[in-house]
Coordinates of C-alpha atoms (C1' of nucleotides) in Angstrom, one line a residue:
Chain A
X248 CA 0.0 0.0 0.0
X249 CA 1.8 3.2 -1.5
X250 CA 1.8 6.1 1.0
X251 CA -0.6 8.8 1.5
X252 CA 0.6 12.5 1.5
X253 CA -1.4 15.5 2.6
X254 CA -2.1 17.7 -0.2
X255 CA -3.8 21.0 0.2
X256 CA -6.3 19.5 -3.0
X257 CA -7.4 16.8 -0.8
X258 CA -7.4 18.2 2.3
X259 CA -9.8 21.0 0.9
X260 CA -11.7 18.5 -1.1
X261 CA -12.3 16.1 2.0
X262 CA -13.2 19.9 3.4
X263 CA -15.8 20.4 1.8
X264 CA -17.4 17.2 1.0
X265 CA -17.6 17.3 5.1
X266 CA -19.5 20.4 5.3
X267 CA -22.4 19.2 3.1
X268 CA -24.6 16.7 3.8
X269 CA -25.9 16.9 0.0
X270 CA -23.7 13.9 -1.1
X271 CA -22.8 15.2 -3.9
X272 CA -21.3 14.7 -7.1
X273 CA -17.7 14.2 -8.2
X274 CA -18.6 17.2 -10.5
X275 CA -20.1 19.3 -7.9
X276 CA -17.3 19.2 -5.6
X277 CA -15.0 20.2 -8.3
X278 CA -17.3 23.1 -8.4
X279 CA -17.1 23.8 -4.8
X280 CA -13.3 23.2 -4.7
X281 CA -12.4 25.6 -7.4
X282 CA -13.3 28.6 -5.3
X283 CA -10.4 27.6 -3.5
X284 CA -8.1 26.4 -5.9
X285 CA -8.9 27.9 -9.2
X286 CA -6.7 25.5 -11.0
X287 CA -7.6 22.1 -9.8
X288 CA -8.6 19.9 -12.2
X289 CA -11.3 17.0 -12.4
X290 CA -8.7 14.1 -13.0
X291 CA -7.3 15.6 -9.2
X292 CA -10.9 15.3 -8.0
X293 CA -12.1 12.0 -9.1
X294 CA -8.5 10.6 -8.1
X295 CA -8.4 12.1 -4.6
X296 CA -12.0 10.6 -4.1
X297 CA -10.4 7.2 -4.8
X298 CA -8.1 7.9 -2.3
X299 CA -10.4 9.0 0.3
X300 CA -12.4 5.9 -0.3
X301 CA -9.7 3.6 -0.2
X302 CA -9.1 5.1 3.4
X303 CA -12.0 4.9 3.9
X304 CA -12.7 8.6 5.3
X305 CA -15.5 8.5 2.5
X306 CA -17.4 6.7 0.9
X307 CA -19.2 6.5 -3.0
X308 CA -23.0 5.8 -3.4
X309 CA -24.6 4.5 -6.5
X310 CA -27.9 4.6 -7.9
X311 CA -30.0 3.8 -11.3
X312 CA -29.2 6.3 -14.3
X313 CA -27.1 9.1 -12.1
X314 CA -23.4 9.6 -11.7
X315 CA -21.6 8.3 -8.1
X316 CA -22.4 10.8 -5.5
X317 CA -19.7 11.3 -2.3
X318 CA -20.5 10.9 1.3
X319 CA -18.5 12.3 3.8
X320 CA -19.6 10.0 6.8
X321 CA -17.9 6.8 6.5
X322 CA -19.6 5.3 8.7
X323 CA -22.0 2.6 7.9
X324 CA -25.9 4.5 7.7
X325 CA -28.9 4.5 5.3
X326 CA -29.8 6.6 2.6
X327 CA -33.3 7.9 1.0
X328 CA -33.2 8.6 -2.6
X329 CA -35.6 11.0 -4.3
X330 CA -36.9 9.3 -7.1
X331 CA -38.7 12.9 -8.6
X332 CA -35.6 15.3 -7.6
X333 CA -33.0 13.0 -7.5
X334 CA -32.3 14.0 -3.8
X335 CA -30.1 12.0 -1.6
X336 CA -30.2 11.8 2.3
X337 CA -29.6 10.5 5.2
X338 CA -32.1 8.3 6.9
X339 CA -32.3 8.2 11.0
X340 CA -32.6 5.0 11.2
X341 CA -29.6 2.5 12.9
X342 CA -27.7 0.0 11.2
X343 CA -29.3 -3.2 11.9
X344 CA -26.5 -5.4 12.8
X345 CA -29.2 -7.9 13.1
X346 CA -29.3 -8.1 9.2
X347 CA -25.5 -9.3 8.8
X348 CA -26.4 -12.0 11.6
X349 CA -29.5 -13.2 9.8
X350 CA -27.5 -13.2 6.5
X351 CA -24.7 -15.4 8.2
X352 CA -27.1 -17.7 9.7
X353 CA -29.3 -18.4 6.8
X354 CA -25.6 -18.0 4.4
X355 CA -23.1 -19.8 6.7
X356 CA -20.4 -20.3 4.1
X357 CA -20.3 -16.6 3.3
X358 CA -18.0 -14.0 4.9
X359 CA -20.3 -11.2 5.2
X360 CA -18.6 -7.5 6.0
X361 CA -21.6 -5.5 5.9
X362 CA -24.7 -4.3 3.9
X363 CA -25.8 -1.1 2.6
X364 CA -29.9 0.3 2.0
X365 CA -31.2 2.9 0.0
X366 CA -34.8 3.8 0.6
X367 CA -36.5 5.3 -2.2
X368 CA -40.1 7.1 -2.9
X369 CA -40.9 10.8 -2.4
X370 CA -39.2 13.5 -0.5
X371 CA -41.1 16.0 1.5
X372 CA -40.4 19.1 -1.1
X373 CA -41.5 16.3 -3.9
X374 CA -44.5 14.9 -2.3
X375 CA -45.9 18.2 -1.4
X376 CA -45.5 19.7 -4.4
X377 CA -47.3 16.7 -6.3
X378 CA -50.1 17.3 -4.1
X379 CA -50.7 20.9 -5.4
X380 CA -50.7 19.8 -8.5
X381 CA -53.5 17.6 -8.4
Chain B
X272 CA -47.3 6.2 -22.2
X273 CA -46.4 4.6 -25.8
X274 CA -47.6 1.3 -26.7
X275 CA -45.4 -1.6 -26.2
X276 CA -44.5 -3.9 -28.9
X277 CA -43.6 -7.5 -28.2
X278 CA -40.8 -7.9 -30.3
X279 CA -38.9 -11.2 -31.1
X280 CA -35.4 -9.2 -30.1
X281 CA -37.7 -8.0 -26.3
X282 CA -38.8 -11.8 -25.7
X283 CA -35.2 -13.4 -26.2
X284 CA -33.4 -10.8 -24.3
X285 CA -36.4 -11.3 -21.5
X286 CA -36.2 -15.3 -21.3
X287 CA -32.4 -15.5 -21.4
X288 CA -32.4 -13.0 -18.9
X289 CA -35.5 -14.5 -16.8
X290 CA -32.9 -18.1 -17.4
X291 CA -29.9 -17.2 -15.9
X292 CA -29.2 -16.2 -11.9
X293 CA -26.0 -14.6 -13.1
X294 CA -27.5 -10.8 -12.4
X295 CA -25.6 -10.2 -15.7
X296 CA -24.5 -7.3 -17.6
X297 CA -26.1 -5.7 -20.7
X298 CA -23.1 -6.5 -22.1
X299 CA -23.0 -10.2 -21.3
X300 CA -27.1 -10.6 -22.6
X301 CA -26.0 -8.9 -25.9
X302 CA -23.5 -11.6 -26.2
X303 CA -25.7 -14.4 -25.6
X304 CA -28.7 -12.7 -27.3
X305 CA -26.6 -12.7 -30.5
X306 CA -26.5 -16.8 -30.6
X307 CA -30.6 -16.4 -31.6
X308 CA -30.4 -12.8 -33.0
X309 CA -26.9 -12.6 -34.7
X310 CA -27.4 -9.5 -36.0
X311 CA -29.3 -7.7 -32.9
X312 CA -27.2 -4.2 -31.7
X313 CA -25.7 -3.3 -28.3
X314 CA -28.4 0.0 -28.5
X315 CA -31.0 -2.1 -28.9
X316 CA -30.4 -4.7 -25.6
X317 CA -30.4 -1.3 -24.0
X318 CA -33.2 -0.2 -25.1
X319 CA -34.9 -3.4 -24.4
X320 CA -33.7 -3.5 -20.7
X321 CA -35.0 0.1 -20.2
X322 CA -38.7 -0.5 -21.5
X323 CA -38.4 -3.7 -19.7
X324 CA -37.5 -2.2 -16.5
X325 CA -40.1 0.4 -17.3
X326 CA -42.9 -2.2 -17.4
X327 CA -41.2 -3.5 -14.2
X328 CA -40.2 -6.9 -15.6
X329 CA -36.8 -6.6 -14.3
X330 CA -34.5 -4.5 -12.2
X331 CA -31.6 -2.7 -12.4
X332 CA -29.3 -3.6 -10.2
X333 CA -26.0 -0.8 -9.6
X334 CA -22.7 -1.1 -7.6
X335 CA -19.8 1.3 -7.2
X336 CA -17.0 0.2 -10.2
X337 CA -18.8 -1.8 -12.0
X338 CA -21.5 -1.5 -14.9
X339 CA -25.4 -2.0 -14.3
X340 CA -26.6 -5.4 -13.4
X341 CA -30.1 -7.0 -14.2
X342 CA -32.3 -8.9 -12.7
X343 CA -34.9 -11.1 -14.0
X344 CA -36.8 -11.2 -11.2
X345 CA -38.8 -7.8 -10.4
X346 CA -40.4 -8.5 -7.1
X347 CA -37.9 -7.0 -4.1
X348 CA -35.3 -9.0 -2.9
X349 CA -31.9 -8.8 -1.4
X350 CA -28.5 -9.7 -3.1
X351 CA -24.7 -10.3 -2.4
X352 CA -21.7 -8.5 -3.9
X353 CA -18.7 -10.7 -3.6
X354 CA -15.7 -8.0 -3.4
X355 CA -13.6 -10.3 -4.8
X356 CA -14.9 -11.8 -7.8
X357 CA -17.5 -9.5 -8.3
X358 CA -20.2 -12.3 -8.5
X359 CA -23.7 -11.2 -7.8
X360 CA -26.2 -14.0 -5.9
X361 CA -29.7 -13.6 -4.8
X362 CA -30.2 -13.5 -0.7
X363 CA -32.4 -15.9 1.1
X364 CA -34.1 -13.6 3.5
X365 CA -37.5 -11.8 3.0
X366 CA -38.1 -8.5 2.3
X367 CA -38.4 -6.5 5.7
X368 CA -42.0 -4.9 5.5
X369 CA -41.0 -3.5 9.3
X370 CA -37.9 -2.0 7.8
X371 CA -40.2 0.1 5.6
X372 CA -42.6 0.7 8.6
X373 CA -39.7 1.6 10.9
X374 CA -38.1 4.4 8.1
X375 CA -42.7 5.8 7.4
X376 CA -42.5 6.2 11.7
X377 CA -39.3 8.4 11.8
X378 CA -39.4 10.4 9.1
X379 CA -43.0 10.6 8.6
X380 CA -42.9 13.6 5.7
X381 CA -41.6 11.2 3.6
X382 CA -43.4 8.6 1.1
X383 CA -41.9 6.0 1.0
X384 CA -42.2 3.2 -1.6
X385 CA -39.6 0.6 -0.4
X386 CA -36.1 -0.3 -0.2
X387 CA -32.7 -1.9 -1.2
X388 CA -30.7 -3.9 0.5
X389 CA -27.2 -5.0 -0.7
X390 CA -24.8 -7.0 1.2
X391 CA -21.3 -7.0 0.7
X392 CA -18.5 -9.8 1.6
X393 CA -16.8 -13.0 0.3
X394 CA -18.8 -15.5 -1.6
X395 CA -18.1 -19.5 -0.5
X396 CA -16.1 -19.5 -3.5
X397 CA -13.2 -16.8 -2.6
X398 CA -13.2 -17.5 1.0
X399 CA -12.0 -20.8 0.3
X400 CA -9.3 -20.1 -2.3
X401 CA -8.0 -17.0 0.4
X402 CA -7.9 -19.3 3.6
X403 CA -5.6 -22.0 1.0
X404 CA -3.2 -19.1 -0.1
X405 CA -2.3 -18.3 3.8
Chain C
dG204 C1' -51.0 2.1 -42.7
dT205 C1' -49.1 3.9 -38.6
dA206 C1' -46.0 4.3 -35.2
dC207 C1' -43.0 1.7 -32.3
dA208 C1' -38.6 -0.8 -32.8
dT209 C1' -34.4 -2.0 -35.0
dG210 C1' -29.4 -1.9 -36.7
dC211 C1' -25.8 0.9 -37.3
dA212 C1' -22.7 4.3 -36.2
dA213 C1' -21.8 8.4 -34.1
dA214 C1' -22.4 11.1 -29.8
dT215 C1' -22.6 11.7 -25.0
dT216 C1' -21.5 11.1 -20.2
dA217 C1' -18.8 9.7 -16.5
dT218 C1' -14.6 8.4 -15.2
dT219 C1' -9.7 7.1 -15.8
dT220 C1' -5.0 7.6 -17.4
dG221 C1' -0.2 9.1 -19.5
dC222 C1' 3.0 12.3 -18.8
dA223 C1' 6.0 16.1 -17.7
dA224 C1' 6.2 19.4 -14.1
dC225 C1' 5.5 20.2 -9.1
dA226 C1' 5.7 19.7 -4.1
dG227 C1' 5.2 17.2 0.6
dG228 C1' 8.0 14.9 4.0
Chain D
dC151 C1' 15.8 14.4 -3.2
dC152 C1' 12.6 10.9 -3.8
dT153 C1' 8.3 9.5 -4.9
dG154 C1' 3.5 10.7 -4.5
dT155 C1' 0.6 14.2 -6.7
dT156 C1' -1.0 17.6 -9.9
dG157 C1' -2.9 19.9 -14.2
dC158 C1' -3.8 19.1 -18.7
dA159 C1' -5.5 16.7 -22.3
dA160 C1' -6.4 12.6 -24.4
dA161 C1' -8.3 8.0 -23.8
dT162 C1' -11.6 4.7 -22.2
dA163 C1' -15.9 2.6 -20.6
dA164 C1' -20.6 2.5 -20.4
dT165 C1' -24.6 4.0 -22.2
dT166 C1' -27.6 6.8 -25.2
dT167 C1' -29.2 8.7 -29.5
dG168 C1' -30.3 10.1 -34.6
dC169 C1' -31.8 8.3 -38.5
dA170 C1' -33.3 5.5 -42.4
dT171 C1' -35.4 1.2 -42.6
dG172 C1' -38.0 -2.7 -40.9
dT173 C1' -42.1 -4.9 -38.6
dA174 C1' -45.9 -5.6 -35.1
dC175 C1' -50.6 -5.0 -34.7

DNA sequence: GTACATGCAAATTATTTGCAACAGG
DNA sequence: CCTGTTGCAAATAATTTGCATGTAC
């Protein structure tokens, strides 16, 4: 495992995906990050997002016809998915450790690490809105 | 919403897909596809697994690094990601109605319309070949 | 016959990578 | 200094789309 330095572009990056809780895009951040350094490329983003993941001080979300979106929590949670705005957020809900257990009992010759849940449906903004409409 | 046409290149993509438990790629359908319908396209497997997704045939199944995976098998279920291999299997445990429940009671704004559970781990498979190499 | 669907190829989107210059420890 | 990192641009991977033609109903 190669070392790790501390560069101002990750540092800033890590930053600012921190101080939202919009779990953005790859693209968003670079956004966001150029305000700081004007210069910074994408290619610096999307690697310095790798890296982050791989130390797992972030981690990458996926989701049906959109581009990976960043979280800034590493620990393991839930998230809610807007299907109408595309929203993305956290869900106040524990981790049910009781899920890995029923997996290895009913799965015994699996190693299981973990799992991860989206919810999905409508959120607030979305579902009121739909409502006015009618 | 457009009529659907049942087209000879929609049924064979939607019974080789509905007769393997691979969770495969669009990529790997087009590939078998093309034994029955030599001259089918890429586009139009993709096509076909958007309208069938649409009609909610099938689902799409999506994991960091890797393409789209589909599933035959529309009603809501639970699948393993090996981390190693990459295969994808189907999880015997039901869906969690009370998860669902639990997420309506605390964020009560919300609408929601179900979840996804993935796990994540080492398949039987990999486990095996990782405790030989030590 | 009408419109949805197809094959083909080109386009788009998201992400990754090669490389010479730069900079953290 | 040494090697990880950057900016830039070009490359790749996955998926989507325009269009003329084909075909289901």
């Amino acid at each position: 495992m190669p070392k790790v330095r501390n560069t101002k572009q990750r540092q800033i990056i890590l930053r600012v995906l921190k101080g939202t809780n919009t779990h953005p895009t790859a693209d968003w951040l670079y956004q966001k990050v150029k305000d700081k350094i004007p210069n910074i490329s994408l290619g610096t983003v999307y690697r310095n997002l790798g890296v982050l993941k791989e130390q797992e001080l972030i981690q990458e979300l996926r989701h049906a016809g959109s581009q990976s979106r960043y979280d800034g929590n590493p620990q393991p949670h839930y998230h809610f998915f807007c299907l109408d705005c595309g929203r993305v957020e956290d869900v106040i809900l524990p981790y049910s450790e009781q899920m890995d257990q029923d997996f290895q009992s009913q799965m015994p010759e699996y190693a299981v690490f973990g799992h991860k849940t989206e919810f999905y449906g409508c959120c607030p903004g979305c579902k009121k809105r739909k409502q006015e409409e009618e």
